[in-house]
Short mmCIF file of C-alpha atoms in Angstrom, two decimals:
data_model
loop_
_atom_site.label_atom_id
_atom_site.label_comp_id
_atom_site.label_asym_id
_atom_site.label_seq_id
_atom_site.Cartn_x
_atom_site.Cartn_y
_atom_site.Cartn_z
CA UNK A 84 0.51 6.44 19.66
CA UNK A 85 -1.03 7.71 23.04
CA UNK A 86 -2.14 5.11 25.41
CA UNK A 87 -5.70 5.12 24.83
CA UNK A 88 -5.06 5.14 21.09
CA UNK A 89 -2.81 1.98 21.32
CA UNK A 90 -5.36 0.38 23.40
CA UNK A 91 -8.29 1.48 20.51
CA UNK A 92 -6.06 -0.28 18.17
CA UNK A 93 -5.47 -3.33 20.36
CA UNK A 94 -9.50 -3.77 20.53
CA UNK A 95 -9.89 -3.35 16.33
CA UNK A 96 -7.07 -6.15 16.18
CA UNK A 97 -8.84 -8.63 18.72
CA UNK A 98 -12.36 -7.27 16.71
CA UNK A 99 -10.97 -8.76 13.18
CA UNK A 100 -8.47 -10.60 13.49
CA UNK A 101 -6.82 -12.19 10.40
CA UNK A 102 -7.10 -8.97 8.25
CA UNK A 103 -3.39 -7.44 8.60
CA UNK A 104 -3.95 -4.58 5.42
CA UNK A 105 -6.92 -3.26 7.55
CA UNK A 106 -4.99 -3.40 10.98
CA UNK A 107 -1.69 -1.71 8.85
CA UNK A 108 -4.20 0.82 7.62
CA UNK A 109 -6.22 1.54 10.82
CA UNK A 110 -2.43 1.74 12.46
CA UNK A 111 -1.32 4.21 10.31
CA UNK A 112 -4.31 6.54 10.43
CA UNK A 113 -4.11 6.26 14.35
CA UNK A 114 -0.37 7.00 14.69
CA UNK A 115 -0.71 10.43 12.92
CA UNK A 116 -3.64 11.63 14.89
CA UNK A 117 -2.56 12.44 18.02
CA UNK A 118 -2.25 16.42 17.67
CA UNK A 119 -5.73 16.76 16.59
CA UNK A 120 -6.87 14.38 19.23
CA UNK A 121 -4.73 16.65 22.42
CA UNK A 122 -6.31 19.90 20.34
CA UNK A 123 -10.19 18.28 20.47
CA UNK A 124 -10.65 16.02 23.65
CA UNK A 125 -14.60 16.06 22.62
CA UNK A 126 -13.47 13.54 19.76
CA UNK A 127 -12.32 10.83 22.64
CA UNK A 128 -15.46 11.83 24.75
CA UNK A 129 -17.82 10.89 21.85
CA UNK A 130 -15.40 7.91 21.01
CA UNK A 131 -14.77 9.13 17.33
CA UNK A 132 -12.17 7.02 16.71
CA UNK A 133 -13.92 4.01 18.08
CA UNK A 134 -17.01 4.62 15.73
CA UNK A 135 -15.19 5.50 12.87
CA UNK A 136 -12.93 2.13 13.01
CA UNK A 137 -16.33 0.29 12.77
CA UNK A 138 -17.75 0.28 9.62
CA UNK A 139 -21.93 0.82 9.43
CA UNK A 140 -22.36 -2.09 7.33
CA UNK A 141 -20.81 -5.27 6.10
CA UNK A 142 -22.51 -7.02 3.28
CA UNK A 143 -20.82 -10.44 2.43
CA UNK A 144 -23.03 -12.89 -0.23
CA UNK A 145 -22.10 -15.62 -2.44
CA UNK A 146 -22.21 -15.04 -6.78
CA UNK A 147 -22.99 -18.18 -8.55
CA UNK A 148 -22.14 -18.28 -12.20
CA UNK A 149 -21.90 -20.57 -15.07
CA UNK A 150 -18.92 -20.75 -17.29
CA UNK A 151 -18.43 -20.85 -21.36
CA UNK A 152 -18.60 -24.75 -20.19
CA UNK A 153 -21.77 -25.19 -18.60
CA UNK A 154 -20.22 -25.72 -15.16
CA UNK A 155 -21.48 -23.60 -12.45
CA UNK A 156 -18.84 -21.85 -10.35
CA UNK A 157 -19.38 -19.58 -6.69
CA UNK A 158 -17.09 -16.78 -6.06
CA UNK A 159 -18.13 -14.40 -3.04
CA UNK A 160 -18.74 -10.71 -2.82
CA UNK A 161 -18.36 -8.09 -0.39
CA UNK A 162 -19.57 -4.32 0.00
CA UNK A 163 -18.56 -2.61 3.09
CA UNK A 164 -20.17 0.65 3.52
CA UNK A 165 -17.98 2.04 5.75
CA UNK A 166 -18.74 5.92 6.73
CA UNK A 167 -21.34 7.95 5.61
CA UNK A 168 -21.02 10.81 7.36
CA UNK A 169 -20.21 13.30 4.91
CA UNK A 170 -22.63 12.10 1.94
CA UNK A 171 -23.50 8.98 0.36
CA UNK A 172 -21.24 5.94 0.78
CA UNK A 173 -18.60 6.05 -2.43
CA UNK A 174 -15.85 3.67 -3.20
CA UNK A 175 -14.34 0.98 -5.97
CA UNK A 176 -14.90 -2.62 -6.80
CA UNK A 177 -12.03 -4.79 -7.57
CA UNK A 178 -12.45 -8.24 -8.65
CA UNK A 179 -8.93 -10.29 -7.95
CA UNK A 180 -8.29 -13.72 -6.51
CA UNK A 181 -6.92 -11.81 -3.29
CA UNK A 182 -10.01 -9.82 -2.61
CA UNK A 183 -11.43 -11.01 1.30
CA UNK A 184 -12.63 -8.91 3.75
CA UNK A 185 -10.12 -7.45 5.09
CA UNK A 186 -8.92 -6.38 2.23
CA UNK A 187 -11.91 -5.01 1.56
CA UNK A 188 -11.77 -2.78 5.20
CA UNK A 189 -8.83 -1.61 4.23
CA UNK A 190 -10.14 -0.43 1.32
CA UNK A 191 -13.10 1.05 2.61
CA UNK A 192 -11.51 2.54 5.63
CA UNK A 193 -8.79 4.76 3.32
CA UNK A 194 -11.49 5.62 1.22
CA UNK A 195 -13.10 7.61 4.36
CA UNK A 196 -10.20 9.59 4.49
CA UNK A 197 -9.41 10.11 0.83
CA UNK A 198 -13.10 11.11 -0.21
CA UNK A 199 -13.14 13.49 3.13
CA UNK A 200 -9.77 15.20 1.42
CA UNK A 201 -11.47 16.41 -1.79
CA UNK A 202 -13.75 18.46 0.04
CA UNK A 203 -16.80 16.53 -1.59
CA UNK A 204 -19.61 15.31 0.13
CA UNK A 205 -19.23 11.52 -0.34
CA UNK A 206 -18.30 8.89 2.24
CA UNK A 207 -16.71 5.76 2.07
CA UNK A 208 -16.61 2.48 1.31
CA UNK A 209 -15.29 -0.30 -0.84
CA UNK A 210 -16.13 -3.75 -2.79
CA UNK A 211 -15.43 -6.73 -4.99
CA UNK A 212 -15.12 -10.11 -5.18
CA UNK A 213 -12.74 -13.39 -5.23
CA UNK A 214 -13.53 -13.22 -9.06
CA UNK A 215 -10.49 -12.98 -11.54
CA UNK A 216 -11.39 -11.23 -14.85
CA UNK A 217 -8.27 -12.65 -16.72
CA UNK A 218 -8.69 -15.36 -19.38
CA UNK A 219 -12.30 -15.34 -19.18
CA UNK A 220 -14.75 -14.70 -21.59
CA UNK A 221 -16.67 -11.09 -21.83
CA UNK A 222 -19.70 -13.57 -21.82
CA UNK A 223 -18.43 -15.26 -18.83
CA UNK A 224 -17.61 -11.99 -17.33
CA UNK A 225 -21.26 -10.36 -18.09
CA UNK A 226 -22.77 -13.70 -16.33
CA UNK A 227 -20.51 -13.06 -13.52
CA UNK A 228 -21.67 -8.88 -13.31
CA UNK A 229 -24.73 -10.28 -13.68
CA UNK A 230 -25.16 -12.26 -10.95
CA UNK A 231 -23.12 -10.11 -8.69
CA UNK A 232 -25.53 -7.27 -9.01
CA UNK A 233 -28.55 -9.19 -8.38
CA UNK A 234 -27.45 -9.37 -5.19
CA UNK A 235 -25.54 -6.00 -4.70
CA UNK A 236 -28.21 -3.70 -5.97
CA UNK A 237 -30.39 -4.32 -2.92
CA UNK A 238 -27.62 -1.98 -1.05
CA UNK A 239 -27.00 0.69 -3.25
CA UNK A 240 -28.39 3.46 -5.03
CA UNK A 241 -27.45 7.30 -5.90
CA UNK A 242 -28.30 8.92 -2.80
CA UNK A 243 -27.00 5.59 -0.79
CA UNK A 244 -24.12 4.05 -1.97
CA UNK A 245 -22.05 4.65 -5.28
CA UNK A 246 -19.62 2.20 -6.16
CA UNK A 247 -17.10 2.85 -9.33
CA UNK A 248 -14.38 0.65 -10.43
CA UNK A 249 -10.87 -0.47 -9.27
CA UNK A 250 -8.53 -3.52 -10.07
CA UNK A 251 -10.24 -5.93 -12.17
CA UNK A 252 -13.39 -3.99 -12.98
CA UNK A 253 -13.12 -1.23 -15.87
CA UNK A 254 -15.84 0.19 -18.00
CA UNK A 255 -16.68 -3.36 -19.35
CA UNK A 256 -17.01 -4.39 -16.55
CA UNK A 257 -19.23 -1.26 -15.32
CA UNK A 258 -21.15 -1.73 -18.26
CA UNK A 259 -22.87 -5.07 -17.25
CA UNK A 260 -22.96 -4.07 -13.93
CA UNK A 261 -25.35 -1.07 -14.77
CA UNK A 262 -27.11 -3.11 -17.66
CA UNK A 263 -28.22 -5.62 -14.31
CA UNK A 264 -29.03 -2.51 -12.25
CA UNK A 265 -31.18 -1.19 -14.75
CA UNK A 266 -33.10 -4.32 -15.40
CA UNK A 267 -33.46 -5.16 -11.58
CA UNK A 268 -34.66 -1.97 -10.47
CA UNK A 269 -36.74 -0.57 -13.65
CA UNK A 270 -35.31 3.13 -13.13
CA UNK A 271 -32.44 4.57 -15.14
CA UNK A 272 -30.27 5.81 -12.27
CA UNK A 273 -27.03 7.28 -13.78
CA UNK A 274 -25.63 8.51 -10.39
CA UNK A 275 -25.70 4.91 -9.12
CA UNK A 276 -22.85 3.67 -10.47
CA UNK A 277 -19.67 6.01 -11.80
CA UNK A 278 -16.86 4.74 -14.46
CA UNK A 279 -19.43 4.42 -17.08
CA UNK A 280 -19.12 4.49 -20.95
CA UNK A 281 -19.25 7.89 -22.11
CA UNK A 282 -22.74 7.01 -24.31
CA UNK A 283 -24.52 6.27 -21.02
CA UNK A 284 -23.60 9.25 -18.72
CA UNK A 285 -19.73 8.62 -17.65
CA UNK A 286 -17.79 11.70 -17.12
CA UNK A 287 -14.87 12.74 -19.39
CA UNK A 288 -11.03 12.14 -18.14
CA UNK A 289 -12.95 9.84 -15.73
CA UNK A 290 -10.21 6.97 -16.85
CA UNK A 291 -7.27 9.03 -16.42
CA UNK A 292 -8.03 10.30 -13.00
CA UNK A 293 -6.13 8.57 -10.90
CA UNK A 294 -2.89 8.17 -12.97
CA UNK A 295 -3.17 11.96 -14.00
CA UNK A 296 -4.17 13.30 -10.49
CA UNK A 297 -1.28 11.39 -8.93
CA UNK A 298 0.98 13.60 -11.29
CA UNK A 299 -0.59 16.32 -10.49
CA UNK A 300 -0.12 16.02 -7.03
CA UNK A 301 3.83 15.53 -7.72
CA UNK A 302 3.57 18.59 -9.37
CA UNK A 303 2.12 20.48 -6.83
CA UNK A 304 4.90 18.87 -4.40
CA UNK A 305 7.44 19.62 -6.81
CA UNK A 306 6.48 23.35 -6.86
CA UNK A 307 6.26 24.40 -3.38
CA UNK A 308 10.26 23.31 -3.03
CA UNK A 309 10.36 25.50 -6.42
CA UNK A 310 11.09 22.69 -8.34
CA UNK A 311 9.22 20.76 -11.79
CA UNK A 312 8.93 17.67 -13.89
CA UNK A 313 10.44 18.83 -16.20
CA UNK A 314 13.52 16.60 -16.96
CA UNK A 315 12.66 14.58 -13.91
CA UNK A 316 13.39 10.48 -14.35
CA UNK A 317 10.22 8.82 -13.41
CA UNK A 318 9.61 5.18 -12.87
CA UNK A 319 6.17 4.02 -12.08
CA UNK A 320 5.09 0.46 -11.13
CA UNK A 321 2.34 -0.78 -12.68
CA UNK A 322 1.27 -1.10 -16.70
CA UNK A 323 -2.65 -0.83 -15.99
CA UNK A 324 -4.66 2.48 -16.28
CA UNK A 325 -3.25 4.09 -13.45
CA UNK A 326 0.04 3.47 -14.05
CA UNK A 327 -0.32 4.10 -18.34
CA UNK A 328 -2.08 7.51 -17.60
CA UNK A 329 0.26 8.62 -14.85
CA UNK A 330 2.99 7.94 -17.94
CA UNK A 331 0.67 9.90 -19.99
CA UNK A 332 0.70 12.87 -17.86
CA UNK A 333 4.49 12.93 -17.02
CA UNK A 334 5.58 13.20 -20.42
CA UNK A 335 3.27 15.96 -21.20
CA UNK A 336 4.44 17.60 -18.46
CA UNK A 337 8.08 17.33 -19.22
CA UNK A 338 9.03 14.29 -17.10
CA UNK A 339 10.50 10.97 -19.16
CA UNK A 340 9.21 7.90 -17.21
CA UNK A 341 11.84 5.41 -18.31
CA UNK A 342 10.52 2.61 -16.10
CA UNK A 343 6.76 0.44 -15.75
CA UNK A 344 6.28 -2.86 -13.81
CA UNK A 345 3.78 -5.86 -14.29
CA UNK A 346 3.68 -9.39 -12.09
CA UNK A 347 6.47 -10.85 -14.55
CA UNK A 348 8.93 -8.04 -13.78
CA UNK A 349 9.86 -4.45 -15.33
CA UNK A 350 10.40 -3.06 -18.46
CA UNK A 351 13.26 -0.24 -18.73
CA UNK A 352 13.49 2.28 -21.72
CA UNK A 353 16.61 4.32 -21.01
CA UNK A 354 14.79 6.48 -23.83
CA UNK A 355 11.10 6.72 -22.20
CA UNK A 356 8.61 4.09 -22.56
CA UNK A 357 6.79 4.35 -25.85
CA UNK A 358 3.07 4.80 -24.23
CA UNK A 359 1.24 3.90 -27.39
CA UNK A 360 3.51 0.60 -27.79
CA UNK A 361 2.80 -0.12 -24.26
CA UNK A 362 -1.49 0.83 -24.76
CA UNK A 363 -1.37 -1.43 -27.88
CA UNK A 364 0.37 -4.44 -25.85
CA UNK A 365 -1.60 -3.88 -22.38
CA UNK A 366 -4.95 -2.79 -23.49
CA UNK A 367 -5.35 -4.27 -27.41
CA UNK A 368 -3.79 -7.60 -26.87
CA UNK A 369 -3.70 -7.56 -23.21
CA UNK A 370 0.13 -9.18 -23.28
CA UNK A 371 3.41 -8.81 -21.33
CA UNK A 372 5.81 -6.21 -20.97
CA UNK A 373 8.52 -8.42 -22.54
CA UNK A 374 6.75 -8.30 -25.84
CA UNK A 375 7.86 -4.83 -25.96
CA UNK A 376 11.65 -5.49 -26.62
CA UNK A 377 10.91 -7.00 -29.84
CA UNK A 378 9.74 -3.81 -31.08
CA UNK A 379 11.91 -1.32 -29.36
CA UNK A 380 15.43 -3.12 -29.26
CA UNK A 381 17.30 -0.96 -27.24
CA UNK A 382 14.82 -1.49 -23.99
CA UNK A 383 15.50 -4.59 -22.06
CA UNK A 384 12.76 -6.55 -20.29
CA UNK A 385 14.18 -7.59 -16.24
CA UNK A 386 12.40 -10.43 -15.49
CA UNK A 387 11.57 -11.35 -11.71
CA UNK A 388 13.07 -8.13 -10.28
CA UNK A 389 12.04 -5.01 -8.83
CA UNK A 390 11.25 -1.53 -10.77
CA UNK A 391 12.80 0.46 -7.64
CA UNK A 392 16.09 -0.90 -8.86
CA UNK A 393 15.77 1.32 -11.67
CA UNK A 394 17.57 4.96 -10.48
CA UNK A 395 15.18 7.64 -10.54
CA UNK A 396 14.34 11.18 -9.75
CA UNK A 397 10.67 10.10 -8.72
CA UNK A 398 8.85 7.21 -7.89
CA UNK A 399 4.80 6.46 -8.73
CA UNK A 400 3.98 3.34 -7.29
CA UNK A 401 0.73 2.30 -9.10
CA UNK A 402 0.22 -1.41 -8.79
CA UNK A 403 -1.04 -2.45 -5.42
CA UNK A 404 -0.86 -2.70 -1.77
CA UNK A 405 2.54 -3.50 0.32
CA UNK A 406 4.73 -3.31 -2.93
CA UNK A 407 7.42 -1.62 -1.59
CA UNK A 408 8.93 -2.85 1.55
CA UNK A 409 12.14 -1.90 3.58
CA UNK A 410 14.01 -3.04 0.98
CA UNK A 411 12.78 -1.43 -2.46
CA UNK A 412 12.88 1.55 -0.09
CA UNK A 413 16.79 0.97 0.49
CA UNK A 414 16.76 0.53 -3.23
CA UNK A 415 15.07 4.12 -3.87
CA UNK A 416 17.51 5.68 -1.66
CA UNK A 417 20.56 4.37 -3.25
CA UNK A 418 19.04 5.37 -6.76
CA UNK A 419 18.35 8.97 -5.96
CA UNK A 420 14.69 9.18 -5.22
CA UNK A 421 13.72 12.19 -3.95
CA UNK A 422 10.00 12.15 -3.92
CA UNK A 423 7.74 8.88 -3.81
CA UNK A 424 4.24 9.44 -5.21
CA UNK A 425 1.27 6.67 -4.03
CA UNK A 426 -0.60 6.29 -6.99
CA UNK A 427 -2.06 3.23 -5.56
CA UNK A 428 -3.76 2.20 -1.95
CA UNK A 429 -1.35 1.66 0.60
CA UNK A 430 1.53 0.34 -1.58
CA UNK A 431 3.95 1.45 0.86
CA UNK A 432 4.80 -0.61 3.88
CA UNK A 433 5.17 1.28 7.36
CA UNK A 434 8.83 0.08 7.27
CA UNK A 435 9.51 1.54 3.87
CA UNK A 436 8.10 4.81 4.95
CA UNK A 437 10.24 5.15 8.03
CA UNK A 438 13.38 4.28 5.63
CA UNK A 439 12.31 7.08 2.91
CA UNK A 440 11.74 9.62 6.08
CA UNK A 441 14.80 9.20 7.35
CA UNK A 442 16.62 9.98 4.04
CA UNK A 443 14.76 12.98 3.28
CA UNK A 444 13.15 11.40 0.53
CA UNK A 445 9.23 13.38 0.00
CA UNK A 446 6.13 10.98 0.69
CA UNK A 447 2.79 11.44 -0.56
CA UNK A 448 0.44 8.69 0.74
CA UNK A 449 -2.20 7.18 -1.56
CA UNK A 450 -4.91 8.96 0.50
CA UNK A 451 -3.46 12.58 -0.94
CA UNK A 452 -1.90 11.28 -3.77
CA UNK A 453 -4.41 9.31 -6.00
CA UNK A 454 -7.39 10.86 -4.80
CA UNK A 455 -8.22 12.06 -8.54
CA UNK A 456 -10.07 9.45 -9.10
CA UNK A 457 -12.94 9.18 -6.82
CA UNK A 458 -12.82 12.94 -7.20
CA UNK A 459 -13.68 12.35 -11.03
CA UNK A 460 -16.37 9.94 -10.01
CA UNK A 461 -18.08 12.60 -7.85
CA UNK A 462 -18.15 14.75 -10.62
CA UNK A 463 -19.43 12.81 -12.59
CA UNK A 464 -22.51 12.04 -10.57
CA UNK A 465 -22.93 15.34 -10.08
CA UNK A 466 -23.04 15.74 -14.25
CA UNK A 467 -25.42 12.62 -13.87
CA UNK A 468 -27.87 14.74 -11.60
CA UNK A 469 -28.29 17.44 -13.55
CA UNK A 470 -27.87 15.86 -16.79
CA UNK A 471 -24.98 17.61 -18.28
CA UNK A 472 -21.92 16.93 -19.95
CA UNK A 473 -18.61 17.96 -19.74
CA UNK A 474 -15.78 18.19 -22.17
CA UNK A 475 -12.09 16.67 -21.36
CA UNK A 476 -10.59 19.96 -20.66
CA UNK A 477 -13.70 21.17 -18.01
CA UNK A 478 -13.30 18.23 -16.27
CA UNK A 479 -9.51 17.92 -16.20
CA UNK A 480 -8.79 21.52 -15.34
CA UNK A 481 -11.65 20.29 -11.69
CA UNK A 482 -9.41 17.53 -11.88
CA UNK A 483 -6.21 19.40 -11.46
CA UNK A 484 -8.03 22.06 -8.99
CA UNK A 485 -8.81 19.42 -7.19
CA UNK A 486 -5.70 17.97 -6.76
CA UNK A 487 -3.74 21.17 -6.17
CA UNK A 488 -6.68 22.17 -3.11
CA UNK A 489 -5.67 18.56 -1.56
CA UNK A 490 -2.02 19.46 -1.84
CA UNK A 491 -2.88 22.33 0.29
CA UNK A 492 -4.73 21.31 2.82
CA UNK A 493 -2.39 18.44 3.98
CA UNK A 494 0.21 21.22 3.54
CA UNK A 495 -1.09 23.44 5.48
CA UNK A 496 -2.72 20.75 8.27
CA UNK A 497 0.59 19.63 8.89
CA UNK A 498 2.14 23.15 9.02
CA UNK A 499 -0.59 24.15 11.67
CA UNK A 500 0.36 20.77 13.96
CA UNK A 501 3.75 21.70 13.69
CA UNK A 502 5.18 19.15 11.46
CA UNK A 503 5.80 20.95 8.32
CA UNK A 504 6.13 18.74 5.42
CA UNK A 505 4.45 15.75 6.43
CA UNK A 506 2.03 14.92 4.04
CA UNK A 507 0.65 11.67 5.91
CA UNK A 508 -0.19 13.60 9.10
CA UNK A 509 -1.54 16.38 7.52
CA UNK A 510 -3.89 13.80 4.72
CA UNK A 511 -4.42 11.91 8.27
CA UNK A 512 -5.63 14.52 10.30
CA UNK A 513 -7.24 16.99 7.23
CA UNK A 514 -9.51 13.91 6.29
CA UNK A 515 -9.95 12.43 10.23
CA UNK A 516 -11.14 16.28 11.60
CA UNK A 517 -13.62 16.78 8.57
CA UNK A 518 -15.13 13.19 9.12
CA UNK A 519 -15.08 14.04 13.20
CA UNK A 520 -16.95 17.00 13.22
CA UNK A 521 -19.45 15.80 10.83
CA UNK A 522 -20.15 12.58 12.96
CA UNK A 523 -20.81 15.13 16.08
CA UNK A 524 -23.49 17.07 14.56
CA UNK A 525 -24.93 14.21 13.52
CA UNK A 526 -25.17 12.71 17.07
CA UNK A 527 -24.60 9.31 18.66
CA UNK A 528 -25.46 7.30 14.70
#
């Protein structure tokens, strides 16, 4: 990095300190920017980068709850509402055990970028909570939306803030969450929340964004080397929604994902997973991967070891943050990996990138890559405010537009910088130049 970027990064370390993910993502935004910055000194003049490190608001509030039990329990929740420059803040929720803040800036600080990719006019930010969905109750889990919304809806609204779903929170989830809203506020406001239950104004193929628009983008990748999926090896990490509908998607477009990942371990079926085995076992009876050997013999269940083990043509990661480090990257190398597809936020550690760069191996960051889902949610309030409905091929076929026009913009970004084929500099500086100019005609805000 220039000097006066490094020293812009040492001031957002000493700002929040104890919240490595956001200093990892703030570094990696920073480190690509460079170009843009030499081409536009009026971005250091109005201290861009400074302004756009800061987020405009930080809401942090406790949720009190009260279990099947009786007992009353206090998690806490967050909404950062990071950059609104370009349209209404816009981001997930994810309920885990390992949501905090910074985790929550990190968040909220790639969603800037990703939402400024699309070419939509939504900003970005993120939320949650230190809540864990798993082994609780749906009426635990309504008491919990409940409560969490009674505080959160003071902060967001259609034109203000949109937030949508991520780890932890799916359309049950949503569901409450909007019930709450509605109550609260006494207005039906569709385009407040997105992820919603197709009876109540969610958008068709809004669930398979991110898995599908991930594969997309591979395909678009794929392409401009004059290559395709078809008969590609795939292993994705993951067995959630992401990862099931990027498994989806592969095998309809020729691909054989032989490969999926959940905390236990990975699953491998030399034959290609059986996606309605694994829907029945993940989303019916929410189990374990190694229930699926005892219906598919031949496939073997690796318990306590890595997916990037498995050799591969392509790799999705779709599970979470940091998940491959130097040395699943050494792993990918030695297996053939020629292309590694984020399907996830920042699963990719700076060290593992460096390794995969300098063995040729094709890098889509998360920013690029798995931007199909917020780009679903903006359609989708857009279907809210003009109360229409699309069918699953309308809003696939945006979906896949979509995809392909972000594809092409960090190709051609990076082309016109002079680093051809690097899609992190040219998602980086696509997504920091919109966000720029926007933030100078808007003045010193």
């Amino acid at each position: 990095m220039p000097e006066t970027v490094e020293t812009v990064f040492a001031s957002v370390v000493a700002r929040n300190p104890g919240e490595p993910e956001f200093h990892q993502a703030v570094r990696e935004v920073l480190e690509s920017i460079g170009p843009a910055l030499a081409r536009h000194p009026e971005y250091a003049e109005a201290r861009i980068i400074e302004r756009i490190c800061e987020p405009e608001r930080q809401v942090i509030f406790r949720v009190p709850w009260e279990d099947d039990r009786g007992r009353v329990r206090v998690n806490r929740g967050f909404r950062v509402e990071f950059n609104s420059a370009l349209g209404p803040f816009k981001g997930g929720l994810r309920f885990h055990p390992s949501v905090y803040l910074g985790i929550v800036k990190f968040l909220g600080f790639e969603q800037i970028f990703k939402n400024a990719l699309t070419g939509l006019s939504i900003g970005g930010g993120k939320g949650g909570a230190d809540f864990d969905p798993k082994g609780r109750s749906d009426r635990e889990v309504m008491r919990f939306c409940q409560s969490f919304m009674t505080e959160l809806h003071r902060h967001i609204g259609a034109q203000t803030d949109v937030p949508a779903g991520d780890i932890g929170v799916g359309g049950r989830e949503i569901g409450y969450l909007f019930g709450q809203y509605k109550r609260i506020t006494n207005r039906y406001e569709s385009g407040v929340l997105t992820g919603k239950g197709l009876a109540y104004g969610g958008a068709q193929a809004r669930r398979e964004a991110t898995g599908y628009g991930a594969v997309f983008f591979a395909e678009e990748m794929l392409r401009q080397s004059g290559d395709s999926l078809e008969g590609k090896r795939v292993v994705v990490s993951g067995s959630g929604n992401v990862a099931i509908y990027a498994i989806e998607k592969v095998h309809q477009l020729g691909g054989t994902v032989v490969a999926c990942s959940d905390s236990d371990g990975y699953l491998l079926d030399e034959k290609g997973i059986d996606l309605e085995l694994l829907r029945e076992l993940k989303e019916e009876r929410r189990g374990r991967l190694d229930d699926y050997p005892r219906h598919v013999p031949h496939a073997v269940a690796v318990a306590d070891r890595t997916v990037w083990e498995v050799p591969c043509d392509l790799a999705l990661p779709c599970a979470t943050q940091n998940e491959i480090g130097g040395a699943e990257a050494a792993a990918l190398v030695a297996g053939g990996c020629v292309a590694v597809i984020e399907g996830a936020n920042m699963p990719t550690t700076p060290e593992a990138v460096r390794i995969l760069g300098r063995a040729g191996v094709r890098f889509a960051p998360g920013k690029a890559a798995n931007a199909g889902g917020v780009a679903v949610s903006a359609l989708e309030m857009q279907q809210n405010a003009s109360r229409e409905s699309w069918t699953f091929a309308q809003s696939e076929q945006r979906l896949r537009e979509t995809m392909r026009d972000i594809h092409a913009r960090c190709w051609s970004t990076a082309e016109e910088y002079g680093l051809p084929g690097d899609y992190v500099a040219g998602a980086n500086i696509n997504g920091f130049r919109r966000v720029a100019e926007a933030m100078l005609a808007h003045g010193l805000v």
